PDB file of C-alpha atoms in Angstrom:
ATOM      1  CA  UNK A   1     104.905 119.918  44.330  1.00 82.00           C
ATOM      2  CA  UNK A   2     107.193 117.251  43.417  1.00 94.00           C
ATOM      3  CA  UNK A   3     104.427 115.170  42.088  1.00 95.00           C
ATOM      4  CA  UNK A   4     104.056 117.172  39.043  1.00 96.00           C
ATOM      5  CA  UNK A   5     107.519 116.406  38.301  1.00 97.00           C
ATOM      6  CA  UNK A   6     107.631 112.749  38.395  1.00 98.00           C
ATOM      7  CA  UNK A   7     104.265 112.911  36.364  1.00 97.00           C
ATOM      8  CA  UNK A   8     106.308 115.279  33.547  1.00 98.00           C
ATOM      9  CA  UNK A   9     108.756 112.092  33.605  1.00 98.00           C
ATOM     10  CA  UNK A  10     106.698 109.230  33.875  1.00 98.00           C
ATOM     11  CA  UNK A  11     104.750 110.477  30.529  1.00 98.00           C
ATOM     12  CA  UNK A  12     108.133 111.621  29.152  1.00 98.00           C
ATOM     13  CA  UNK A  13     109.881 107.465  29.434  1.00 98.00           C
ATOM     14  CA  UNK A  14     109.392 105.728  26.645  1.00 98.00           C
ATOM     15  CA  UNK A  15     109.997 102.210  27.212  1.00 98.00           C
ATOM     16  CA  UNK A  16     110.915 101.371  23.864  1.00 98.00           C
ATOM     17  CA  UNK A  17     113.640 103.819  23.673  1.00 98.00           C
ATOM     18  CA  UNK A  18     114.932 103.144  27.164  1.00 98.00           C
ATOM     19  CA  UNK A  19     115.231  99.606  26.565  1.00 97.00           C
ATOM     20  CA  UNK A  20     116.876 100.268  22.860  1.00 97.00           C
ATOM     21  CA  UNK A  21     119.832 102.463  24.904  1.00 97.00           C
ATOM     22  CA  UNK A  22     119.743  99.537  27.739  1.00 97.00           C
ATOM     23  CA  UNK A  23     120.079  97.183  24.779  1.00 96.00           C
ATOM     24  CA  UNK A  24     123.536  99.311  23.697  1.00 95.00           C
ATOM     25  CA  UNK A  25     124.906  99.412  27.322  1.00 95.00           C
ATOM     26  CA  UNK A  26     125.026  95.900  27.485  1.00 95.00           C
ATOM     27  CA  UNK A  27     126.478  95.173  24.287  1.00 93.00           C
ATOM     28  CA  UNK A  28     129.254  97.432  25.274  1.00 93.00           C
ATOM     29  CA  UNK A  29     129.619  95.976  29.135  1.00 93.00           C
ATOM     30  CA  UNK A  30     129.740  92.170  27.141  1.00 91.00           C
ATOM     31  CA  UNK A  31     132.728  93.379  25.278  1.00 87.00           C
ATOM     32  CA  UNK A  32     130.779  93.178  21.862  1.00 84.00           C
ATOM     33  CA  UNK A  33     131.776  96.705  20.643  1.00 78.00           C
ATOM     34  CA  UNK A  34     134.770  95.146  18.617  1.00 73.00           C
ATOM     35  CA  UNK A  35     137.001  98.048  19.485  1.00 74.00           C
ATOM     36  CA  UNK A  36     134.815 100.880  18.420  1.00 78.00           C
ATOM     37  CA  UNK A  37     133.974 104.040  20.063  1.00 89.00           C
ATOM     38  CA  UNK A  38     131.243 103.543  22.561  1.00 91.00           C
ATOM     39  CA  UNK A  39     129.032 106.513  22.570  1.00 93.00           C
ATOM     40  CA  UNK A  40     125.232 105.541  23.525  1.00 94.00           C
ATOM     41  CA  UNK A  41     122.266 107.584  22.325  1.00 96.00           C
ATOM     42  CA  UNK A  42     118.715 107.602  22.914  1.00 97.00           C
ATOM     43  CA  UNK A  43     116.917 107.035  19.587  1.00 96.00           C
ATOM     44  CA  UNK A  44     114.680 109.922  20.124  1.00 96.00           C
ATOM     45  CA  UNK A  45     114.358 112.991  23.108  1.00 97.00           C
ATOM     46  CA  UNK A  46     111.542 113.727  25.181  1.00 97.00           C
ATOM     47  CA  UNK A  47     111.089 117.577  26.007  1.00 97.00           C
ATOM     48  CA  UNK A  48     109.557 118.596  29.306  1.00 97.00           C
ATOM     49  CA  UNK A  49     106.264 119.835  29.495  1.00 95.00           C
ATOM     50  CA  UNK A  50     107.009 121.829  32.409  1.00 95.00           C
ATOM     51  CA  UNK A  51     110.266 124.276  33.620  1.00 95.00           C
ATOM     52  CA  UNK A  52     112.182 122.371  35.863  1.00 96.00           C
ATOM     53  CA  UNK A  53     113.408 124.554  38.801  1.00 95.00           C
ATOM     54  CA  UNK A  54     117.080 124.462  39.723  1.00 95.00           C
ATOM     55  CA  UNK A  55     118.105 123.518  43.313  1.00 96.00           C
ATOM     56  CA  UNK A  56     120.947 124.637  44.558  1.00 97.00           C
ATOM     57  CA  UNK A  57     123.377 121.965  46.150  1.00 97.00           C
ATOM     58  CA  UNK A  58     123.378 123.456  50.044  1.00 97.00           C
ATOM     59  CA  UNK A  59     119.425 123.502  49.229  1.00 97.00           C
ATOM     60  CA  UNK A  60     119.501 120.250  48.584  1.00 97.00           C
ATOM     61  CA  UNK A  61     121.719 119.334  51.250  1.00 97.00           C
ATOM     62  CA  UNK A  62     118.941 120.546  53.760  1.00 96.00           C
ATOM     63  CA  UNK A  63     115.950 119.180  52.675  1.00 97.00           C
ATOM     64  CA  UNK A  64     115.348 115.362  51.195  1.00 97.00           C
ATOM     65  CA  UNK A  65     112.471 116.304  48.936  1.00 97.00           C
ATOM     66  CA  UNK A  66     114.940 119.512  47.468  1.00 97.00           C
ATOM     67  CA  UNK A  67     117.347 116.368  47.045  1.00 98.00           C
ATOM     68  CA  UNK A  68     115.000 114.186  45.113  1.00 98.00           C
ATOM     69  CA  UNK A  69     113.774 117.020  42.971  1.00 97.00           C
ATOM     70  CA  UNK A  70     116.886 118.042  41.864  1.00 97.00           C
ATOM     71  CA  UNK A  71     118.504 114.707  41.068  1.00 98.00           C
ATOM     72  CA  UNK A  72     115.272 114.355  38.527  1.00 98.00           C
ATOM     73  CA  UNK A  73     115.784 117.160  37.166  1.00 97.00           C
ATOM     74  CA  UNK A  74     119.067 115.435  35.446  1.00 97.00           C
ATOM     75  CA  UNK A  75     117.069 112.623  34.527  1.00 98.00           C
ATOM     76  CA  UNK A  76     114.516 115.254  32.836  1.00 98.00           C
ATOM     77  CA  UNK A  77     117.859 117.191  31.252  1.00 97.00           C
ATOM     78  CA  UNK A  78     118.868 113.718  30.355  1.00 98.00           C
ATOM     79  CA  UNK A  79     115.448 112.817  28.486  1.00 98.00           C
ATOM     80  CA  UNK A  80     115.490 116.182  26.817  1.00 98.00           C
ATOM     81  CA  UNK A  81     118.828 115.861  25.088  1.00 97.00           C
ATOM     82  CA  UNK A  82     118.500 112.211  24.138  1.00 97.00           C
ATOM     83  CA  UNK A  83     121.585 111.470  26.026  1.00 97.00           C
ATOM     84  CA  UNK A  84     122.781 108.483  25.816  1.00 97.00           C
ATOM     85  CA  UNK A  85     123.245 108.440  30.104  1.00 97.00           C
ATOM     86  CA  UNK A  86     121.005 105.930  32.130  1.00 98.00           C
ATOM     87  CA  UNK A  87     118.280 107.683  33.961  1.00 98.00           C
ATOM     88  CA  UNK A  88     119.828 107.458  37.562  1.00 98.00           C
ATOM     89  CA  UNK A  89     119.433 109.080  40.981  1.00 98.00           C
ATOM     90  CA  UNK A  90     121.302 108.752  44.369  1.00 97.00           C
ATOM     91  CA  UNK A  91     120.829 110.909  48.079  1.00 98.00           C
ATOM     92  CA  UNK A  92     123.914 113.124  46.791  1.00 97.00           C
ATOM     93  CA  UNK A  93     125.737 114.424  50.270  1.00 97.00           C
ATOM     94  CA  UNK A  94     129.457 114.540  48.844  1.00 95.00           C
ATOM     95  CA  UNK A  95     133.096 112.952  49.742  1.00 95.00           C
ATOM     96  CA  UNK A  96     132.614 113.074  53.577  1.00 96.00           C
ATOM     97  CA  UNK A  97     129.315 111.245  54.218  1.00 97.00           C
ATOM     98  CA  UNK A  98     131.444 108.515  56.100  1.00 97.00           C
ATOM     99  CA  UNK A  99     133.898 110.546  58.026  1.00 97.00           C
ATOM    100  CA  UNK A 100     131.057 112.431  59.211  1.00 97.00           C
ATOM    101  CA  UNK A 101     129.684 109.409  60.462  1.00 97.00           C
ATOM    102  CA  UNK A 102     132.520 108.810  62.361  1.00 96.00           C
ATOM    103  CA  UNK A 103     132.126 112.266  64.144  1.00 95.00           C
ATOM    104  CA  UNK A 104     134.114 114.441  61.222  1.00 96.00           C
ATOM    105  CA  UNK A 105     132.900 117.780  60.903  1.00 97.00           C
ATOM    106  CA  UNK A 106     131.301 118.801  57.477  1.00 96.00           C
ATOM    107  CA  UNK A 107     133.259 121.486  55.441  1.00 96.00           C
ATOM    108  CA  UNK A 108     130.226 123.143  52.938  1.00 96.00           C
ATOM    109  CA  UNK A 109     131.076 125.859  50.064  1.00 95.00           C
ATOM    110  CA  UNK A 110     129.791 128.407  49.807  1.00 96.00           C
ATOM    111  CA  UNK A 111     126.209 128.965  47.309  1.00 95.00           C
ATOM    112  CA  UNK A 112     127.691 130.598  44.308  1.00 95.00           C
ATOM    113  CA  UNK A 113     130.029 127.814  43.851  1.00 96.00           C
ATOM    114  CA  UNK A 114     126.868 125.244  44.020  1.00 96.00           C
ATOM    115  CA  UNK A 115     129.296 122.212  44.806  1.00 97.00           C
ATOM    116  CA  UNK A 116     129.102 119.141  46.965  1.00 97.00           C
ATOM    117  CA  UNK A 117     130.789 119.639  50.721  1.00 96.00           C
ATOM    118  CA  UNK A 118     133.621 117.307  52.093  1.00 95.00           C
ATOM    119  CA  UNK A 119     134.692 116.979  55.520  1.00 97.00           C
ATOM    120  CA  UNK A 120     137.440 118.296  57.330  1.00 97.00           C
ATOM    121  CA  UNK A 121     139.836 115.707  59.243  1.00 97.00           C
ATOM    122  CA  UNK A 122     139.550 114.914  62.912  1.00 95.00           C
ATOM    123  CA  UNK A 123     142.319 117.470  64.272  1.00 94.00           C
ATOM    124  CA  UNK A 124     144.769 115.841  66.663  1.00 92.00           C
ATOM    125  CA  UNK A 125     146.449 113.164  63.651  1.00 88.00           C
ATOM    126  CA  UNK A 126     147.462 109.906  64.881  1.00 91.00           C
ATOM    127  CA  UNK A 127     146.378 110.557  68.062  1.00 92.00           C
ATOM    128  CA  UNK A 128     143.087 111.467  67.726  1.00 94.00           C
ATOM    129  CA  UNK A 129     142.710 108.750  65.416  1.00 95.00           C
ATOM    130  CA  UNK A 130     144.042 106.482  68.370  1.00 93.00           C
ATOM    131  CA  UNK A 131     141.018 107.681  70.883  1.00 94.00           C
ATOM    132  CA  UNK A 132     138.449 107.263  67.771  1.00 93.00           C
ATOM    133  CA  UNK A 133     139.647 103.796  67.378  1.00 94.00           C
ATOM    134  CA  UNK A 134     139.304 103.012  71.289  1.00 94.00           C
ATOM    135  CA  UNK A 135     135.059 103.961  70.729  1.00 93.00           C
ATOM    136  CA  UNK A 136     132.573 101.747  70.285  1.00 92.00           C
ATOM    137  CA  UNK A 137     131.445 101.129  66.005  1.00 94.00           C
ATOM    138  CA  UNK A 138     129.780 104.390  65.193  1.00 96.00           C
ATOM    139  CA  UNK A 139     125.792 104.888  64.867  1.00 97.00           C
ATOM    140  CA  UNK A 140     124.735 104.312  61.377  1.00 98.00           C
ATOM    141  CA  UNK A 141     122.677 107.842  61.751  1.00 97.00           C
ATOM    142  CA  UNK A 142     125.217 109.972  62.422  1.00 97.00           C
ATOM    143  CA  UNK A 143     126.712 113.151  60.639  1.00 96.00           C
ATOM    144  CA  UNK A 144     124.914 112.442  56.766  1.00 97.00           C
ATOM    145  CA  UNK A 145     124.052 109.121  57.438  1.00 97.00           C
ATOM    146  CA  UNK A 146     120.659 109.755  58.350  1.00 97.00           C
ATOM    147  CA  UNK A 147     120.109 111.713  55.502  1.00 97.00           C
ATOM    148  CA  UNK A 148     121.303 109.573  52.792  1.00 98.00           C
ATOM    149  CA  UNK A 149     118.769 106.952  54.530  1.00 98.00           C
ATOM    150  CA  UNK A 150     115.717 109.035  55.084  1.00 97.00           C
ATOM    151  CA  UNK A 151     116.464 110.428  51.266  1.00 98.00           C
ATOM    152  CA  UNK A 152     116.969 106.930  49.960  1.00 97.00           C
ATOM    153  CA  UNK A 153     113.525 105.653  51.675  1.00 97.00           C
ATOM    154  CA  UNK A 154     111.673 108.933  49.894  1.00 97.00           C
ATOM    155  CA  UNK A 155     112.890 107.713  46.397  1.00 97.00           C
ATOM    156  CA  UNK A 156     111.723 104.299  47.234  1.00 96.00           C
ATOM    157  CA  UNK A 157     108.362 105.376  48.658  1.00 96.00           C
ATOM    158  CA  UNK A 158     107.831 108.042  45.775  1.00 96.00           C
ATOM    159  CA  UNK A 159     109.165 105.904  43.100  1.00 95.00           C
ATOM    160  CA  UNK A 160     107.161 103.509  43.499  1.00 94.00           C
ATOM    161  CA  UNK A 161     103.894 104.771  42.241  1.00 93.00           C
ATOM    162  CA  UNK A 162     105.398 105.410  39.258  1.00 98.00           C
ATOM    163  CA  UNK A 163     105.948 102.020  36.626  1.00 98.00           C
ATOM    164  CA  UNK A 164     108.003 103.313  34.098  1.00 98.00           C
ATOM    165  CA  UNK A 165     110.176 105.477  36.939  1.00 98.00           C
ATOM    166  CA  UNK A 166     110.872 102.731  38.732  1.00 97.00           C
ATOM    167  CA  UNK A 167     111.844 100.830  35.837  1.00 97.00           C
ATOM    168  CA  UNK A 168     114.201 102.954  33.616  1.00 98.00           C
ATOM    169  CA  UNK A 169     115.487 105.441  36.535  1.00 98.00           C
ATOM    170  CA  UNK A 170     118.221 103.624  39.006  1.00 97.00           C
ATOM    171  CA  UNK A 171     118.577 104.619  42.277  1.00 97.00           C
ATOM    172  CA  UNK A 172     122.553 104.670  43.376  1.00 96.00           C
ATOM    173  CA  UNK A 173     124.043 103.770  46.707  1.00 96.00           C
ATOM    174  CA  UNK A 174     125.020 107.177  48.265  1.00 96.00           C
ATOM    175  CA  UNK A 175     128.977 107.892  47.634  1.00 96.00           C
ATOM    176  CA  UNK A 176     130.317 106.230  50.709  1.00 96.00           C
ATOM    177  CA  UNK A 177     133.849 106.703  48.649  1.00 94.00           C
ATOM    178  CA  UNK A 178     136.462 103.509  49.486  1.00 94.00           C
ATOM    179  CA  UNK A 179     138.376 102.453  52.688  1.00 94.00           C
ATOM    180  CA  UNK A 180     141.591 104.326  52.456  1.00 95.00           C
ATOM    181  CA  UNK A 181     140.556 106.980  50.599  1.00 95.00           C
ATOM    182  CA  UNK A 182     137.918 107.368  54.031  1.00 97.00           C
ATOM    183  CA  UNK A 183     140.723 106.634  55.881  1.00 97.00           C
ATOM    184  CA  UNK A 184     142.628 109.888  54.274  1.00 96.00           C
ATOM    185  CA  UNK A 185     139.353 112.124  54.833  1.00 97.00           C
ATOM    186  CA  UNK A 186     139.706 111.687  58.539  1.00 97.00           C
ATOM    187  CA  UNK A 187     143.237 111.130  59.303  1.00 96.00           C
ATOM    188  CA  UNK A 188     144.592 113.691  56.674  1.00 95.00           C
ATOM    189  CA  UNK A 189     147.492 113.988  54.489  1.00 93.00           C
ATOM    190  CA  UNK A 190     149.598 113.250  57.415  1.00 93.00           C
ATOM    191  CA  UNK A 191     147.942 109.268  56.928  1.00 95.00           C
ATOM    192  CA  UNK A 192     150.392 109.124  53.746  1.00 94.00           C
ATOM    193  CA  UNK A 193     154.021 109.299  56.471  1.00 95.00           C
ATOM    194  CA  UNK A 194     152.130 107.590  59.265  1.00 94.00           C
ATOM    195  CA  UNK A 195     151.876 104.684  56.727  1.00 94.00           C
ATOM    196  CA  UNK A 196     155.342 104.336  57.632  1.00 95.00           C
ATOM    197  CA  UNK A 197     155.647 105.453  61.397  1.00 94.00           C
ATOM    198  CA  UNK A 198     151.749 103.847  62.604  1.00 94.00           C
ATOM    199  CA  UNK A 199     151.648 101.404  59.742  1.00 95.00           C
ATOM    200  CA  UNK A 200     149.591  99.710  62.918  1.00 96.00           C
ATOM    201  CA  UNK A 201     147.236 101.868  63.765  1.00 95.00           C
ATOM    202  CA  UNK A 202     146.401 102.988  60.081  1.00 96.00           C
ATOM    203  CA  UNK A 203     145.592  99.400  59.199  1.00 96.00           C
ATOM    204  CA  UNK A 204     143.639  99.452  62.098  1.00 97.00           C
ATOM    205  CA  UNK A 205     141.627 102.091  61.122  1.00 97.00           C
ATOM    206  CA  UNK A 206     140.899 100.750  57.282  1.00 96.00           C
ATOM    207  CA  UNK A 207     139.791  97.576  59.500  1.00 97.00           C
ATOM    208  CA  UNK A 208     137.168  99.865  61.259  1.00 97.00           C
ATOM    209  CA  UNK A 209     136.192 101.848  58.105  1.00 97.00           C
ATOM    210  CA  UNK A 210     135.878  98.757  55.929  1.00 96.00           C
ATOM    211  CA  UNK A 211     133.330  97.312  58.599  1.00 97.00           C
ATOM    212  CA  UNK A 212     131.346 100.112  58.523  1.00 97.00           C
ATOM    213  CA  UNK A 213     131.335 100.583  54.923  1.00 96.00           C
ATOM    214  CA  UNK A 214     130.031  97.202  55.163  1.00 96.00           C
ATOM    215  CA  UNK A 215     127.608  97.866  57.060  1.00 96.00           C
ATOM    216  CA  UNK A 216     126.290 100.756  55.309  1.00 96.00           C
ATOM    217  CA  UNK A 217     125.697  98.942  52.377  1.00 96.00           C
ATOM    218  CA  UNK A 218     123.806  96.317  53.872  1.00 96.00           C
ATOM    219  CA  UNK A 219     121.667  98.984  55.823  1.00 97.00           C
ATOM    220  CA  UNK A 220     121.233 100.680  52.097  1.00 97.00           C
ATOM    221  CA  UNK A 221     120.327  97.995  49.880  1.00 95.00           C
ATOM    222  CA  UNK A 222     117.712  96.718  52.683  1.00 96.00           C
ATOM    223  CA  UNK A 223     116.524  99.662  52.005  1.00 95.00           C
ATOM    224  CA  UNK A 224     116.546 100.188  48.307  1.00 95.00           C
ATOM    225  CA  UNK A 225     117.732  95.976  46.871  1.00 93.00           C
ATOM    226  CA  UNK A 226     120.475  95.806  44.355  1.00 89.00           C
ATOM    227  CA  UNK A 227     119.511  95.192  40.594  1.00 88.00           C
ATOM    228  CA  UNK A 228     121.532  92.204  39.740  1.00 83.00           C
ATOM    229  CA  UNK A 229     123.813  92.100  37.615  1.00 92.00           C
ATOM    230  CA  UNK A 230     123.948  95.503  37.000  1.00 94.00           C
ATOM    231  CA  UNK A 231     124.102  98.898  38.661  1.00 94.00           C
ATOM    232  CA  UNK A 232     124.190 102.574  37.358  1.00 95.00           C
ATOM    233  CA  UNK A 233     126.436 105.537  38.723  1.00 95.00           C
ATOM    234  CA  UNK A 234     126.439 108.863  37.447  1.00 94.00           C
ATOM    235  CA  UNK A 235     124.813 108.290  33.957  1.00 96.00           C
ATOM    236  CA  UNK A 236     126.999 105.022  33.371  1.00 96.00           C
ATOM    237  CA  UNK A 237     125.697 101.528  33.591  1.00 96.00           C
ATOM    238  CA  UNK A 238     128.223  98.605  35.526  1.00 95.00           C
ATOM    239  CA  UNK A 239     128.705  95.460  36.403  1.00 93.00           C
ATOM    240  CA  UNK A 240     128.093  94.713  39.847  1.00 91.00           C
ATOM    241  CA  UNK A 241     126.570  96.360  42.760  1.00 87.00           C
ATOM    242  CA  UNK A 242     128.815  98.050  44.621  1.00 87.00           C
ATOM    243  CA  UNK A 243     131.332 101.440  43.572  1.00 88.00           C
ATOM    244  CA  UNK A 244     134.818 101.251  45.651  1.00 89.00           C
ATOM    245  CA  UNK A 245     136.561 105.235  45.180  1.00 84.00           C
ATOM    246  CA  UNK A 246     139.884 104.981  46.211  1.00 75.00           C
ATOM    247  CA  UNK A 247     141.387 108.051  44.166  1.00 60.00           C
TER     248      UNK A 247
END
């Protein structure tokens, strides 16, 4: 089924006008806006030729090729309204992919809200945290892990047969969030006085995190390579390769 949809896109790209907003994106990222407003068009919009179907986010959540579907479906949204957003996709499993790799259970809402889960923090506080810092580094595959890596290698493999999809859409690293704001998923808001009374053992665990967010990137971008200089995230093109959320 998903074929049909990446054929409804891949006739819908127009190179020309993908490289004429590319073209505007890095004007802006160069600084050569001159102080002026930056809002990026597309010089024309591409309709679909088909209904996209709308996937639900816990759908999604359970089923990789549910996943890929309905991130193209805002690439398709974005073609339609000649946005001025990059065409961009990314395995889409929420705040808590890394605490959940670390062993944190996943917290999902409900369908009618149709929004991305978190986690919930290890119970126990600062001890707890002490006996998952005495464990080995955790498995790569655990809690969403595996998903945002079996989802990333679909994109890649399905991608692929497509030239002007793999060009003009950009496939994001997953939203590992930052260090301590990780650190705050699984500790909880108690991390913000332990600061002061473990300042220790919380530095100890944004040593852990940081590692492993280290290593998930590596393990991603082996999977799906970086496109120097530049990256995209959520409809916005960026310097660099890698997106740090500390908030």
């Amino acid at each position: 089924m998903i074929e049909s949809y990446l054929e409804d896109l891949e006739n819908r790209i127009d190179p020309e006008v993908e490289e004429d907003l590319l073209s505007q994106w890095r004007v802006f990222l160069d600084g050569g806006m001159g102080g002026k407003l930056f809002s990026p068009r597309r010089c024309r919009s591409s309709a679909p030729t088909r209904a996209w179907p709308r996937i639900l986010v816990n759908q999604a959540l359970d089923d990789p090729e549910s996943m890929v579907l309905q991130q193209l479906a805002g690439c398709s949204a974005a073609l339609a309204a000649g946005s001025g957003a990059i065409l961009n996709i990314r395995p889409n499993y929420g705040t808590g992919i890394l605490p959940t790799i670390y062993g944190a259970d996943v917290f999902r809402m409900d369908d009618d809200l149709d929004t991305l889960p978190t986690n919930w923090p290890v119970p126990g506080g600062a001890e707890a945290i002490r006996r998952l810092l005495d464990r080995a580094a955790p498995d790569l595959d655990a809690g969403y892990g595996r998903a945002c890596f079996t989802t990333g290698k679909l994109m890649a493999d399905l991608l692929q047969n497509y030239p002007k999809i793999s060009r003009y859409v950009w496939v994001y690293h997953p939203d590992f969030q930052g260090p301590m704001d990780v650190c705050e998923l699984l500790w909880g808001s108690g991390i913000f006085l332990d600061l002061f009374d473990v300042p220790e053992q919380v530095h100890a665990l944004l040593h852990a995190v940081t590692d492993t967010y280290r290593r998930l990137m590596h393990r991603w971008q082996s999977i799906l390579p970086p496109r120097a200089p530049f990256s995209a995230h959520w409809g916005l093109l960026f310097k660099g390769q890698l997106m740090i959320r500390d908030d």
